């Protein structure tokens, strides 16, 4: 049977109230939770590769006891389930206490030299549920399971998904917030990560001027996850700097593949630089810097693709402000925030150069800006454009460009002069590169995914699953494991978003209702 430990809860203060009613929780990092339990729940997906990577016998995960633990029907040995207390800035405004309203942490699984926390999302309400029900619907759970795994295989830091279960109970949701509520199947995803701590876990104590608990949590975080700084006299600053760097790297990855998180509130920012909380995220089909997948974000598009780096910096500013009582050095915090912008520029430049298969020294800022502008104007499919660019080398004739980029643009007109001129310039740069054609292709293939989980694909898988057919969910779960390697089996998904999906809810835009 699965054995867990209570590393977080034994080190940090608990909410003394054990009753489950919604409330403000002070002087504590978490509240104990009794999972409601779902006697009719059933595991639909088990992430066997993740289990294997933990080196734990397969029988542990196939036992009935494991299924019972995943559904809150059984408490694992050593497990003391809890929900974390955190706050957050939502859409730029302080939103007060939020916390794990529907996420129940089971505890930590001890691996060879680390721990991994197991968390059930959608397993019932906690003291942080406020007015919500604590449940999750199948559609958003499929989206979370598949995309968190897709991100992992794309090489992007992320929480992982261990299981996807249907609860056998229905949940009422008003998808478009228009009074048209309907029952949907409930689901639970067991998510895993070294830690689910967010910027908001620290902010809540700072806002409440509770420096004692802020320090306790910061010390715990450093000891557990940033041990290299533990002995430093300025350990809080060193830690903050590291979080800024990890967050910077994360955003560069998102921009590389065209992922738009959609709700970059500070309660959705991992202290470990992981992609966390897969809600109304979206994938870029036609390259559009203004794209936001979240209907709630439409008025200002705060969380649009091109704003993600700036928002990450804003969120780090909120974290830096929260850590001020520990760091006591405003100037150093400001300089880390300023460095974020310069480091981002450098890393973005290096990343974009790798997408083009060129040494960064050959690629000017203007050349990249011209590329971004042509991708947008010519409505190029981001994923397909970069994949097809592999087919162009310095000797490709201009009249072949059209053939190579055929079916890559969403506008049916002829290839723009801007595009042709850029490609000609690209060929000149290729001539000046010291990489062989083979080396260049290898480099490009490592950073430009061929198979990505577009919004409409998720939606197709969800619609089939709602009819009881998980075939497409399973197919995508396989496909996402090798996103960079051409595979005949998946070539049908190397295609633009079909027209029917352009305006369809779930396939283009998503609400936060989940
Ligand atoms: P999110 O927008 O999903 O990041 O959630 C923001 C906050 O709302 C977090 O504190 C969640 O735990 C909480 N929340 C979202 N949906 C629910 C739900 N169905 N039941 C309880 N809490 C929820
Ligand atoms: Mg969240």
Short mmCIF file of C-alpha atoms and ligand atoms in Angstrom, two decimals, residues 86 198 267-268 277, ligand 2:
data_model
loop_
_atom_site.label_atom_id
_atom_site.label_comp_id
_atom_site.label_asym_id
_atom_site.label_seq_id
_atom_site.Cartn_x
_atom_site.Cartn_y
_atom_site.Cartn_z
CA UNK A 86 -2.69 31.22 0.58
CA UNK A 198 2.78 29.58 -4.59
CA UNK A 267 -1.81 32.35 -6.46
CA UNK A 268 -1.06 30.47 -9.68
CA UNK A 277 -2.99 25.39 -12.23
MG1 LIG B 2 -5.32 28.48 -8.68
#
